[in-house]
Amino acid sequence: MRAPARLPVPPSVSTSTRTGAHSNGLARFNDWPRELAEAALLECCGSRRWAHRMAAHRPYPDLASLLAASDEAGYDLTPTDLAEALAAESAPCLHHAAPRAAHLALRAAHAAYEHNFGHVFVICMDGVPPSQHVDQVLAAIRARLANDPDEERSLTAEEMRRLARGRIVELVTEAGRPDPLP
């Protein structure tokens, strides 16, 4: 299951540490075998064509170039590619300790959304404090239920691009961390 919200870089990490982790991680990512890179990219966006394209265009000179390529590939997703990416997503969920009423409200909102649009609701929560996730997700679902299918498809594609960006930053950051000692 994928986390619905990812913070690209913890605020407590200094800029120099972030830059080092990104450049080290990007270098490692650029050196991975194509199959490994594609598998990792599929975790960022579930479209095989998107992941293939992203892996094929390596090496990326810097994180900004990688993110720009992600956006470009995201804008080029066909409806079939987007459907494939959405099928790989799971609905944002709550921590098990959240109140039962919040779980029920979120489940009902997700069901209504999926009934209307035929796919899971996606939203990028980067930068939103966890304490506000439930309210933000519920408000977004309720607001987006009023959209016509074309408008919602466009918003969903944008949220998928935002999710992919955050996941790529996380991927590169993780790849830049030193290997754990045995």
Rosetta silent file (secondary structure, phi, psi, omega in degrees, C-alpha in Angstrom):
SEQUENCE: MRAPARLPVPPSVSTSTRTGAHSNGLARFNDWPRELAEAALLECCGSRRWAHRMAAHRPYPDLASLLAASDEAGYDLTPTDLAEALAAESAPCLHHAAPRAAHLALRAAHAAYEHNFGHVFVICMDGVPPSQHVDQVLAAIRARLANDPDEERSLTAEEMRRLARGRIVELVTEAGRPDPLP
SCORE:     score description
SCORE:     0.000 S_00000001
   1 L     0.000  135.582 -179.578    0.000    0.000    0.000 S_00000001
   2 L   -89.369  144.337  174.458    1.337    3.405   -0.885 S_00000001
   3 L   -70.258  134.634 -177.947    1.339    6.259    1.534 S_00000001
   4 L   -71.963  -24.012 -179.009   -1.119    8.886    0.335 S_00000001
   5 L  -131.406  136.173  179.210    1.103   11.754    1.338 S_00000001
   6 L  -132.927  129.524  173.695    4.826   12.005    1.132 S_00000001
   7 L   -89.074  123.644 -175.602    6.944   14.864    2.309 S_00000001
   8 L   -55.482  -43.688 -178.584    9.791   15.214   -0.166 S_00000001
   9 L  -145.541  129.043  178.938   12.383   16.065    2.457 S_00000001
  10 L   -58.037  137.019 -177.314   11.972   16.185    6.211 S_00000001
  11 L   -61.097  -22.823 -177.752   12.128   19.838    7.333 S_00000001
  12 L   -76.995   -9.934 -178.575   14.757   18.948    9.928 S_00000001
  13 L   -87.173  131.967 -177.990   17.280   17.977    7.232 S_00000001
  14 L   -69.642  159.072 -179.911   19.630   20.769    6.206 S_00000001
  15 H   -59.433  -41.672 -178.173   19.813   21.980    2.620 S_00000001
  16 H   -65.721  -36.666  177.600   23.359   20.698    2.208 S_00000001
  17 H   -67.427  -40.953  179.486   22.345   17.239    3.426 S_00000001
  18 H   -62.708  -46.192 -178.832   19.360   17.214    1.080 S_00000001
  19 H   -61.167  -43.619  178.873   21.474   18.220   -1.892 S_00000001
  20 H   -63.024  -44.892  179.554   24.057   15.556   -1.083 S_00000001
  21 H   -63.801  -40.498 -179.974   21.444   12.850   -0.664 S_00000001
  22 H   -66.803  -45.743 -177.485   19.757   13.878   -3.911 S_00000001
  23 H   -69.296  -40.018  176.133   22.953   13.997   -5.963 S_00000001
  24 H   -64.610  -43.927 -179.496   24.241   10.726   -4.483 S_00000001
  25 H   -66.895  -38.272  178.231   20.826    9.138   -4.918 S_00000001
  26 H   -65.398  -41.186  178.425   20.431   10.444   -8.439 S_00000001
  27 H   -61.822  -43.944  177.852   23.846    9.059   -9.385 S_00000001
  28 H   -63.520  -46.655  179.082   22.875    5.656   -7.972 S_00000001
  29 H   -57.538  -43.326  179.026   19.469    5.790   -9.673 S_00000001
  30 H   -62.967  -28.942 -177.849   21.124    6.656  -12.994 S_00000001
  31 H   -89.510  -11.100 -178.578   23.432    3.634  -12.595 S_00000001
  32 L   -62.385  149.225  171.529   20.762    1.081  -11.713 S_00000001
  33 L   -58.909  149.023 -175.946   20.003   -1.627  -14.272 S_00000001
  34 H   -52.607  -42.722 -177.871   17.012   -0.633  -16.391 S_00000001
  35 H   -62.859  -40.890  179.052   14.749   -3.300  -14.857 S_00000001
  36 H   -67.103  -43.333  178.725   15.479   -2.091  -11.318 S_00000001
  37 H   -61.941  -44.390  179.628   14.921    1.547  -12.291 S_00000001
  38 H   -63.134  -42.184  179.106   11.615    0.700  -13.981 S_00000001
  39 H   -62.588  -42.540  178.873   10.429   -1.295  -10.964 S_00000001
  40 H   -66.187  -40.183  179.743   11.294    1.580   -8.630 S_00000001
  41 H   -68.165  -31.880  176.072    9.599    4.078  -10.939 S_00000001
  42 H   -62.472  -26.040  175.201    6.458    1.932  -11.070 S_00000001
  43 H   -73.719  -20.288  178.587    6.191    2.566   -7.334 S_00000001
  44 H   -86.354  -36.735  178.160    6.129    6.291   -8.127 S_00000001
  45 L  -152.743  126.296 -172.469    3.504    6.003  -10.888 S_00000001
  46 L   -77.821   13.018  176.795    1.810    2.755  -11.839 S_00000001
  47 L   -88.633  120.757  179.627    1.896    3.334  -15.600 S_00000001
  48 H   -62.427  -39.159 -179.992    4.316    0.918  -17.269 S_00000001
  49 H   -64.475  -41.457  177.716    4.751    3.260  -20.245 S_00000001
  50 H   -61.562  -48.668 -178.254    5.590    6.176  -17.918 S_00000001
  51 H   -63.891  -41.151  178.810    8.118    4.078  -15.951 S_00000001
  52 H   -61.860  -46.394 -179.532    9.678    2.712  -19.146 S_00000001
  53 H   -62.556  -44.112 -179.306   10.031    6.197  -20.595 S_00000001
  54 H   -63.851  -43.393 -179.831   11.533    7.594  -17.391 S_00000001
  55 H   -67.979  -36.912 -177.445   14.060    4.759  -17.101 S_00000001
  56 H   -68.608  -25.574 -176.669   14.978    4.970  -20.797 S_00000001
  57 L   -90.093    6.281  175.718   15.863    8.666  -20.573 S_00000001
  58 L   -70.629  153.175    7.277   18.522    8.207  -17.898 S_00000001
  59 L   -86.571  149.188  174.613   20.970    9.556  -16.978 S_00000001
  60 L   -97.801  133.625 -176.042   19.421   12.704  -15.577 S_00000001
  61 L   -71.322  -27.142 -179.707   21.926   15.475  -14.843 S_00000001
  62 L  -159.847  170.486 -177.417   20.101   16.720  -11.752 S_00000001
  63 H   -61.868  -39.405  179.898   16.916   16.322   -9.730 S_00000001
  64 H   -59.440  -39.477  178.738   15.210   19.237  -11.480 S_00000001
  65 H   -67.190  -39.989  178.093   15.707   17.509  -14.847 S_00000001
  66 H   -62.906  -44.325 -179.461   14.340   14.244  -13.471 S_00000001
  67 H   -68.321  -37.390  176.557   11.258   16.019  -12.096 S_00000001
  68 H   -64.024  -40.552  177.539   10.728   17.920  -15.357 S_00000001
  69 H   -64.584  -38.481  177.627   10.908   14.625  -17.261 S_00000001
  70 H   -61.591  -45.404  178.712    8.384   13.135  -14.834 S_00000001
  71 H   -61.546  -46.104 -179.519    5.993   16.013  -15.461 S_00000001
  72 H   -60.294  -46.167  178.832    6.411   15.743  -19.223 S_00000001
  73 H   -64.003  -35.318  178.074    5.824   11.983  -19.171 S_00000001
  74 H   -66.436  -38.251  177.785    2.823   12.557  -16.915 S_00000001
  75 H   -67.889  -24.103 -178.828    1.284   15.039  -19.338 S_00000001
  76 L   -89.822    3.271  179.323    1.688   12.452  -22.099 S_00000001
  77 L   -63.953  131.225  174.046   -0.271    9.724  -20.284 S_00000001
  78 L   -78.481  166.872  174.755   -3.081    8.370  -22.407 S_00000001
  79 H   -55.871  -35.665  177.772   -6.426    7.584  -20.744 S_00000001
  80 H   -67.181  -41.592  177.775   -5.333    3.924  -20.713 S_00000001
  81 H   -62.882  -42.960  179.633   -2.016    4.824  -19.057 S_00000001
  82 H   -64.319  -41.511  177.700   -3.817    6.916  -16.457 S_00000001
  83 H   -61.671  -40.467  178.082   -6.265    4.089  -15.761 S_00000001
  84 H   -63.676  -43.553  178.906   -3.330    1.713  -15.294 S_00000001
  85 H   -63.792  -42.024  179.644   -1.650    4.155  -12.885 S_00000001
  86 H   -66.186  -34.919  178.667   -4.876    4.620  -10.935 S_00000001
  87 H   -63.895  -25.165  179.737   -5.388    0.863  -10.686 S_00000001
  88 L   -84.602   -9.285 -178.080   -2.037    0.666   -8.875 S_00000001
  89 L   -87.653  155.619  170.965   -3.106    3.275   -6.306 S_00000001
  90 L  -118.830  152.699 -178.216   -4.855    2.676   -3.035 S_00000001
  91 L   -65.847  142.263  175.371   -7.246    5.093   -1.420 S_00000001
  92 L   -57.054  136.326 -178.290   -5.780    7.378    1.231 S_00000001
  93 L  -126.171  172.092 -177.723   -6.470    5.864    4.610 S_00000001
  94 L  -101.525  159.844  171.698   -6.316    6.900    8.232 S_00000001
  95 L   -63.547  144.009 -176.307   -4.109    5.811   11.068 S_00000001
  96 L   -58.850  -22.780 -178.184   -5.761    2.938   12.920 S_00000001
  97 L   -83.855   -4.765  179.127   -6.046    5.119   16.036 S_00000001
  98 L   -64.130  153.691 -179.863   -8.246    7.694   14.288 S_00000001
  99 L   -58.179  145.816 -179.507  -11.832    7.894   15.560 S_00000001
 100 H   -56.951  -38.691 -179.808  -14.231    5.303   14.159 S_00000001
 101 H   -60.978  -37.568  178.529  -16.489    8.078   12.840 S_00000001
 102 H   -66.501  -42.278  177.076  -13.614    9.446   10.756 S_00000001
 103 H   -59.911  -45.042 -179.318  -12.948    5.982    9.287 S_00000001
 104 H   -64.420  -43.948  179.921  -16.638    5.583    8.413 S_00000001
 105 H   -62.871  -42.840 -179.626  -16.890    9.061    6.868 S_00000001
 106 H   -66.435  -43.076  178.418  -13.777    8.490    4.771 S_00000001
 107 H   -60.102  -43.585  179.387  -14.939    5.047    3.637 S_00000001
 108 H   -65.246  -41.379  179.468  -18.341    6.460    2.591 S_00000001
 109 H   -64.796  -43.368  177.742  -16.733    9.364    0.732 S_00000001
 110 H   -61.374  -42.708 -179.378  -14.352    7.022   -1.114 S_00000001
 111 H   -62.543  -43.088  178.721  -17.235    4.735   -2.072 S_00000001
 112 H   -63.355  -42.568  179.722  -19.253    7.658   -3.448 S_00000001
 113 H   -63.056  -49.644 -178.958  -16.259    8.917   -5.409 S_00000001
 114 H   -62.249  -36.136  177.104  -15.442    5.492   -6.873 S_00000001
 115 H   -63.746  -42.312 -178.217  -19.102    4.993   -7.794 S_00000001
 116 H   -71.588  -40.581 -169.812  -19.167    8.337   -9.645 S_00000001
 117 H  -113.999   -9.949  174.526  -15.814    8.123  -11.418 S_00000001
 118 L    77.399   14.551  176.594  -14.925    4.424  -11.528 S_00000001
 119 L  -153.498  166.730 -178.971  -11.500    4.741   -9.913 S_00000001
 120 L   -65.320  147.593  175.286   -9.838    5.410   -6.608 S_00000001
 121 L   -78.014  130.577  175.987   -9.628    8.974   -5.324 S_00000001
 122 L  -123.773  144.219  177.348   -6.075   10.330   -5.357 S_00000001
 123 L  -153.717  139.625  176.789   -4.722   13.450   -3.767 S_00000001
 124 L   -91.859  125.023 -177.208   -1.228   14.666   -3.037 S_00000001
 125 L  -109.374   19.310  178.145   -0.929   15.784    0.563 S_00000001
 126 L   -54.934  131.773  177.319    2.660   17.047    0.435 S_00000001
 127 L    84.023   -5.842  178.438    3.066   19.891    2.858 S_00000001
 128 L   -94.104  124.238  179.687   -0.225   19.219    4.680 S_00000001
 129 L   -59.509  141.325 -179.292    0.289   18.397    8.356 S_00000001
 130 H   -52.550  -32.079 -179.461   -0.938   14.878    9.226 S_00000001
 131 H   -65.091  -17.634 -179.160   -3.396   16.346   11.710 S_00000001
 132 H  -104.375   -1.152 -176.259   -5.228   17.965    8.773 S_00000001
 133 H   -57.849  -48.939 -176.352   -5.235   14.985    6.397 S_00000001
 134 H   -58.747  -50.890 -178.588   -8.718   13.713    7.252 S_00000001
 135 H   -61.125  -41.966 -179.079  -10.343   17.117    6.885 S_00000001
 136 H   -65.464  -44.653 -178.966   -8.444   17.869    3.671 S_00000001
 137 H   -65.284  -47.584  179.655   -9.247   14.508    2.054 S_00000001
 138 H   -61.101  -43.996  179.291  -12.924   14.631    2.999 S_00000001
 139 H   -63.254  -41.481 -179.427  -13.270   18.218    1.797 S_00000001
 140 H   -66.305  -43.094  178.704  -11.488   17.407   -1.475 S_00000001
 141 H   -61.716  -48.226 -178.843  -13.623   14.336   -2.157 S_00000001
 142 H   -59.365  -43.238  179.900  -16.821   16.248   -1.447 S_00000001
 143 H   -66.104  -42.624 -175.530  -15.745   19.132   -3.689 S_00000001
 144 H   -76.238  -18.127  175.398  -14.577   16.878   -6.510 S_00000001
 145 L   -62.155  -23.738 -179.886  -17.774   14.808   -6.479 S_00000001
 146 L   -81.469   -9.018 -177.912  -19.438   17.821   -8.120 S_00000001
 147 L   -72.528  151.599  170.819  -17.027   17.718  -11.086 S_00000001
 148 L   -79.841  161.692 -174.796  -18.006   16.421  -14.473 S_00000001
 149 H   -56.474  -39.241 -179.641  -15.969   13.386  -15.622 S_00000001
 150 H   -66.721  -43.705  178.458  -13.677   15.367  -17.946 S_00000001
 151 H   -63.630  -41.575 -179.678  -12.836   17.946  -15.304 S_00000001
 152 H   -68.370  -36.553  177.102  -12.213   15.225  -12.730 S_00000001
 153 H   -60.626  -41.531  178.531  -10.002   13.271  -15.133 S_00000001
 154 H   -65.368  -44.690  178.182   -7.876   16.393  -15.559 S_00000001
 155 H   -64.830  -39.970  178.981   -7.650   16.985  -11.795 S_00000001
 156 H   -63.532  -42.648  178.333   -6.844   13.326  -11.178 S_00000001
 157 H   -62.068  -39.735  178.065   -4.040   13.413  -13.744 S_00000001
 158 H   -65.605  -41.856  177.505   -2.590   16.500  -12.042 S_00000001
 159 H   -63.758  -37.239  177.506   -2.738   14.810   -8.633 S_00000001
 160 H   -64.483  -40.314  176.875   -0.994   11.764  -10.116 S_00000001
 161 H   -62.347  -43.510  179.175    1.791   14.020  -11.451 S_00000001
 162 H   -64.224  -42.261  177.493    2.159   15.643   -8.031 S_00000001
 163 H   -61.734  -44.261 -179.416    2.252   12.240   -6.313 S_00000001
 164 H   -60.880  -42.888  178.935    4.868   10.976   -8.771 S_00000001
 165 H   -58.589  -49.795 -179.900    7.075   14.027   -8.127 S_00000001
 166 H   -61.563  -39.686  179.333    6.976   13.531   -4.375 S_00000001
 167 H   -69.103  -35.536  177.222    7.663    9.828   -4.717 S_00000001
 168 H   -65.755  -43.862  177.681   10.595   10.463   -7.062 S_00000001
 169 H   -58.686  -44.153  178.299   12.142   12.876   -4.569 S_00000001
 170 H   -63.175  -43.261  178.762   11.710   10.229   -1.892 S_00000001
 171 H   -58.509  -48.333 -178.214   13.174    7.540   -4.181 S_00000001
 172 H   -67.825  -38.352  177.698   16.259    9.614   -4.972 S_00000001
 173 H   -63.051  -46.734  178.930   16.666   10.619   -1.319 S_00000001
 174 H   -62.431  -41.710 -179.292   16.453    6.971   -0.212 S_00000001
 175 H   -65.482  -24.216 -179.051   18.888    5.884   -2.931 S_00000001
 176 H   -86.389   -8.746  179.032   21.348    8.511   -1.671 S_00000001
 177 L   -75.594  145.404  178.892   21.418    7.249    1.875 S_00000001
 178 L   -60.221  147.661  176.491   24.407    5.120    2.808 S_00000001
 179 L   -62.854  139.745  178.119   23.853    1.379    2.660 S_00000001
 180 L   -63.781  147.156  178.174   23.047   -0.041    6.097 S_00000001
 181 L   -75.629  146.015 -179.460   25.891   -1.819    7.818 S_00000001
 182 L   -67.633    0.000    0.000   25.540   -5.603    8.120 S_00000001
